[in-house]
Coordinates of C-alpha atoms and ligand atoms in Angstrom, one line a residue:
M197 CA 0.0 -0.1 0.0
L198 CA 1.4 3.3 -1.0
T199 CA 2.2 5.4 2.2
Y200 CA 0.9 8.9 3.4
S201 CA 3.2 11.1 1.7
Q202 CA 3.2 9.3 -1.7
R203 CA -0.2 9.3 -1.5
A204 CA -0.1 13.3 -0.9
E205 CA 1.1 13.5 -4.5
Q206 CA -2.1 11.9 -5.8
A207 CA -4.3 14.5 -3.7
I208 CA -6.0 17.6 -6.0
N209 CA -7.3 19.3 -3.4
P210 CA -4.8 21.3 -1.6
M211 CA -5.4 20.6 2.0
G212 CA -5.9 16.8 1.8
Q213 CA -2.2 17.6 0.2
R214 CA -1.0 18.7 3.3
L215 CA -2.7 16.7 5.7
L216 CA -1.2 13.7 4.0
Q217 CA 2.5 15.2 4.0
L218 CA 2.2 16.2 7.6
M219 CA 0.9 12.8 8.8
D220 CA 4.4 11.5 7.4
E221 CA 6.4 14.4 8.7
K222 CA 4.8 14.4 11.8
Q223 CA 4.5 10.3 11.8
T224 CA 1.0 11.0 13.4
N225 CA -2.6 9.8 12.3
L226 CA -4.5 11.1 15.4
G227 CA -6.8 13.8 15.5
L228 CA -8.1 15.4 18.8
A229 CA -11.7 15.7 19.1
A230 CA -11.6 18.7 21.7
D231 CA -15.3 18.5 22.8
V232 CA -14.6 21.5 25.9
T233 CA -17.0 24.1 26.7
S234 CA -14.2 27.2 27.3
A235 CA -11.8 28.8 25.4
S236 CA -8.9 28.5 28.0
D237 CA -9.6 24.6 28.3
L238 CA -9.6 24.4 24.4
L239 CA -6.2 26.2 23.9
E240 CA -4.5 24.3 26.5
L241 CA -5.4 21.1 25.2
A242 CA -4.6 22.2 21.9
D243 CA -1.4 23.6 23.3
T244 CA -0.3 20.4 25.2
L245 CA -1.5 17.8 22.8
G246 CA -0.7 19.7 20.3
P247 CA 2.7 18.0 19.5
E248 CA 1.0 14.8 19.3
I249 CA -1.8 15.3 16.6
C250 CA -2.8 16.1 13.1
I251 CA -5.9 17.5 13.1
L252 CA -7.6 19.2 16.3
K253 CA -11.4 19.0 15.9
T254 CA -13.5 21.7 17.3
H255 CA -17.3 22.2 17.8
I256 CA -16.6 25.6 18.2
D257 CA -20.5 26.2 19.3
I258 CA -20.4 24.5 22.0
L259 CA -18.0 27.4 23.7
E260 CA -19.5 29.5 26.3
D261 CA -16.9 32.3 25.9
F262 CA -16.5 32.1 22.0
T263 CA -14.4 35.5 20.7
P264 CA -13.3 36.2 17.6
E265 CA -9.3 36.2 19.3
L266 CA -9.8 32.7 20.1
T267 CA -9.8 31.8 16.3
F268 CA -6.4 33.7 15.8
E269 CA -4.7 31.9 19.1
L270 CA -5.7 28.5 17.7
T271 CA -4.6 29.4 14.2
E272 CA -1.0 30.3 15.9
L273 CA -1.0 27.3 17.8
A274 CA -1.7 25.2 14.5
E275 CA 1.3 27.0 13.0
K276 CA 3.7 26.4 16.5
H277 CA 2.7 22.5 16.6
H278 CA 1.9 21.9 12.5
F279 CA -1.9 20.4 13.1
L280 CA -4.9 21.4 10.9
I281 CA -7.9 22.8 12.6
F282 CA -11.1 20.9 11.4
E283 CA -14.5 22.3 12.5
D284 CA -16.7 19.8 12.8
R285 CA -20.0 21.6 11.6
K286 CA -21.7 19.1 9.7
F287 CA -23.3 22.0 7.0
A288 CA -26.5 20.3 5.6
D289 CA -28.2 22.9 3.9
I290 CA -28.8 24.3 0.5
G291 CA -26.1 25.8 -1.4
T292 CA -26.7 29.3 -1.2
T293 CA -27.5 28.9 2.8
V294 CA -24.2 27.3 3.4
V295 CA -22.5 29.9 1.5
S296 CA -23.4 32.1 4.4
Q297 CA -22.9 29.7 7.2
Y298 CA -19.2 28.8 6.0
R299 CA -18.4 32.6 5.4
E300 CA -20.3 35.0 7.7
G301 CA -22.0 34.9 11.5
I302 CA -20.0 35.5 14.7
Y303 CA -17.6 32.1 13.7
R304 CA -16.6 33.0 10.4
I305 CA -15.5 29.4 10.1
S306 CA -14.0 29.5 6.7
D307 CA -11.4 32.0 7.9
W308 CA -9.5 29.7 10.3
A309 CA -10.9 26.1 10.3
H310 CA -8.6 24.3 7.4
I311 CA -10.9 21.7 7.2
T312 CA -14.6 21.5 7.6
N313 CA -17.5 18.6 6.8
A314 CA -21.1 18.3 5.0
H315 CA -23.6 16.4 4.8
T316 CA -24.5 15.0 1.2
V317 CA -28.4 14.7 2.1
P318 CA -29.2 17.9 0.2
G319 CA -27.2 16.7 -3.0
P320 CA -24.2 18.3 -4.6
G321 CA -25.2 22.1 -4.6
I322 CA -24.2 21.4 -0.7
I323 CA -20.4 21.0 -2.0
E324 CA -20.9 23.7 -4.4
G325 CA -21.7 26.7 -2.4
L326 CA -19.3 25.7 0.0
K327 CA -16.7 25.4 -2.4
Q328 CA -17.2 28.7 -3.7
V329 CA -16.4 30.0 0.0
G330 CA -13.6 27.6 0.6
L331 CA -11.4 26.7 -2.5
P332 CA -10.2 30.6 -2.8
K333 CA -8.7 30.2 0.4
K334 CA -7.2 26.6 -0.2
R335 CA -9.3 24.9 2.5
G336 CA -10.8 21.2 2.3
L337 CA -14.0 19.3 2.6
L338 CA -15.3 16.4 4.2
L339 CA -18.1 14.7 2.8
L340 CA -20.1 12.6 6.0
A341 CA -20.7 9.5 4.0
E342 CA -20.8 7.2 7.2
M343 CA -21.3 8.2 10.7
S344 CA -20.2 6.1 13.8
P345 CA -23.8 6.0 15.6
K346 CA -25.8 2.7 16.2
G347 CA -28.6 3.1 13.4
T348 CA -27.2 5.6 11.6
L349 CA -29.3 6.0 8.1
A350 CA -25.4 6.4 6.1
K351 CA -25.0 3.5 4.8
G352 CA -25.4 1.5 1.4
A353 CA -26.6 3.6 -1.8
Y354 CA -26.3 6.7 1.0
T355 CA -22.5 6.1 1.4
Q356 CA -21.9 5.2 -2.3
R357 CA -23.7 8.1 -3.6
S358 CA -21.4 10.2 -1.3
V359 CA -18.2 8.8 -2.5
E360 CA -19.4 9.5 -6.2
M361 CA -20.0 13.1 -5.1
A362 CA -16.5 13.2 -3.3
E363 CA -14.8 11.7 -6.7
E364 CA -17.0 14.5 -8.7
H365 CA -15.5 17.4 -6.6
A366 CA -12.2 16.5 -5.7
D367 CA -10.6 19.9 -6.4
F368 CA -12.2 20.6 -3.0
V369 CA -13.4 17.3 -1.1
M370 CA -10.2 15.9 0.5
G371 CA -12.2 12.9 1.7
F372 CA -14.4 11.3 3.9
I373 CA -15.6 11.0 7.6
A374 CA -16.4 7.1 7.3
L375 CA -15.7 4.2 9.5
R376 CA -13.1 2.3 6.7
K377 CA -11.0 3.3 3.4
L378 CA -14.1 4.2 1.0
S379 CA -12.3 5.2 -2.6
E380 CA -10.1 3.7 -4.7
N381 CA -8.5 7.3 -5.2
P382 CA -5.4 7.7 -3.5
G383 CA -5.9 11.4 -2.8
L384 CA -9.1 10.6 -0.4
I385 CA -8.5 10.2 3.0
S386 CA -10.9 8.2 5.6
V387 CA -11.3 10.4 8.7
T388 CA -12.9 8.1 11.4
P389 CA -14.3 9.1 14.6
G390 CA -15.5 7.0 17.1
V391 CA -12.2 5.3 18.4
K392 CA -11.4 4.1 21.9
L393 CA -8.5 1.5 23.1
T394 CA -11.2 -0.3 24.6
P395 CA -14.2 -0.8 21.9
G396 CA -17.8 -0.5 23.6
G397 CA -20.2 2.6 23.3
D398 CA -22.1 5.3 25.2
A399 CA -25.5 5.9 26.6
L400 CA -26.4 7.8 23.6
G401 CA -25.6 5.5 20.8
Q402 CA -21.7 6.2 19.9
N403 CA -19.9 2.9 18.9
Y404 CA -16.3 2.5 19.4
L405 CA -13.9 0.7 17.1
T406 CA -10.2 0.1 18.1
P407 CA -7.2 1.9 16.4
E408 CA -5.9 -0.9 15.5
H409 CA -9.2 -2.4 13.8
V410 CA -10.0 1.1 11.9
I411 CA -6.4 1.9 10.5
G412 CA -5.3 -1.7 10.1
N413 CA -8.5 -3.6 9.0
L414 CA -10.7 -1.3 7.8
K415 CA -8.1 1.0 6.6
S416 CA -8.8 4.2 7.3
D417 CA -6.6 7.1 7.3
V418 CA -6.8 9.2 10.4
I419 CA -8.6 8.6 14.2
L420 CA -10.3 11.2 15.5
V421 CA -10.8 10.6 19.5
G422 CA -12.5 12.8 22.1
R423 CA -13.1 11.3 25.8
G424 CA -10.8 8.3 25.2
I425 CA -8.2 11.0 25.9
C426 CA -10.0 14.0 27.3
N427 CA -11.3 12.3 30.3
A428 CA -8.3 10.5 31.0
A429 CA -6.2 11.4 34.2
D430 CA -3.2 11.9 32.0
P431 CA -4.5 13.0 28.7
L432 CA -1.0 13.9 27.4
L433 CA 0.2 10.4 28.4
E434 CA -3.0 8.8 26.8
A435 CA -2.5 10.7 23.5
K436 CA 0.7 9.3 23.2
R437 CA -0.8 5.7 23.3
Y438 CA -3.6 6.6 21.1
R439 CA -0.7 8.0 18.6
E440 CA 1.1 5.0 18.7
A441 CA -1.4 2.3 18.9
G442 CA -2.5 4.7 15.6
W443 CA 0.7 4.6 13.9
L444 CA 1.9 1.1 14.4
A445 CA -1.5 0.2 12.8
Y446 CA -0.5 2.0 9.7
K447 CA 3.3 1.2 9.3
N448 CA 2.1 -2.6 9.9
R449 CA -0.2 -1.6 6.7
V450 CA 2.3 0.0 4.4
Ligands
LIG509 P1 -16.0 10.9 21.3 O1 -16.0 11.6 23.0 O2 -14.5 10.1 21.1 O3 -16.8 9.9 21.3 O4 -16.0 11.8 20.6 C1 -16.3 11.7 18.9 C2 -16.3 13.1 18.2 O5 -16.7 13.0 17.0 C3 -17.1 13.8 18.7 O6 -16.7 15.6 18.8 C4 -18.6 13.9 17.6 O7 -19.5 14.8 17.6 C5 -17.5 13.3 16.5 N1 -18.3 12.8 15.7 C6 -18.7 11.4 15.6 O8 -18.7 11.0 17.2 N2 -19.6 10.6 15.0 C7 -19.7 10.9 13.7 O9 -20.1 10.3 12.9 C8 -19.3 12.2 13.4 C9 -18.8 13.0 14.4 BR1 -19.4 12.9 11.6

């Protein structure tokens, strides 16, 4: 199998190229889901765990004390530690509306998030809308082709059509949120949430797979870990464990 950096040469979207290169350079395929509700906690996580990760995933709308300055500080930390910021916004509206949601409002997501994601339920117009805003800024989009929880409707023909939509818009779409490798196009990246060292779930339908299984067997590319790391007694130590598990599974694969 090709390495991440070999695949970078085949990625059309610049952010996809950057992520694939960065993972091999930094030797990490770990993304952190930093689901905290205060700006200081978010910045502390980003600064402490930044050296371990390729992606910092945010839910900017759960912060109680959001200010635009926070996004400047996050950008500085992303440059300092070489990670990409992924705002898990899950856009889901018509093209015209997502243009404003991505560019305007309080959060101005397109100004600071290297990566964002979108549901494919509205059809390709959502990609075309987001692309108008994001492509000039060299941003990348992940399509939600699959989801981690039990009972998800994102499967079968829906997943298949999402993959085709990505392949048709590979200038802006850098890959998928998915549980496994979905495309034969080596430039498209699979990013997988719902990952824990011990499999299981939570009380609200989340379903966890292990890093070994996701990267080694299902051939996904990036593991996204939230509570597995953030709720640990020592998040940095735990991040190192996930990083090692994810990287070992990748090395064994290539
Ligand atoms: P956890 O604490 O590792 O369960 O957090 C998972 C994160 O990934 C959380 O921020 C979710 O919003 C996000 N997520 C997910 O769990 N499953 C999905 O299919 C998608 C996102 Br898309």
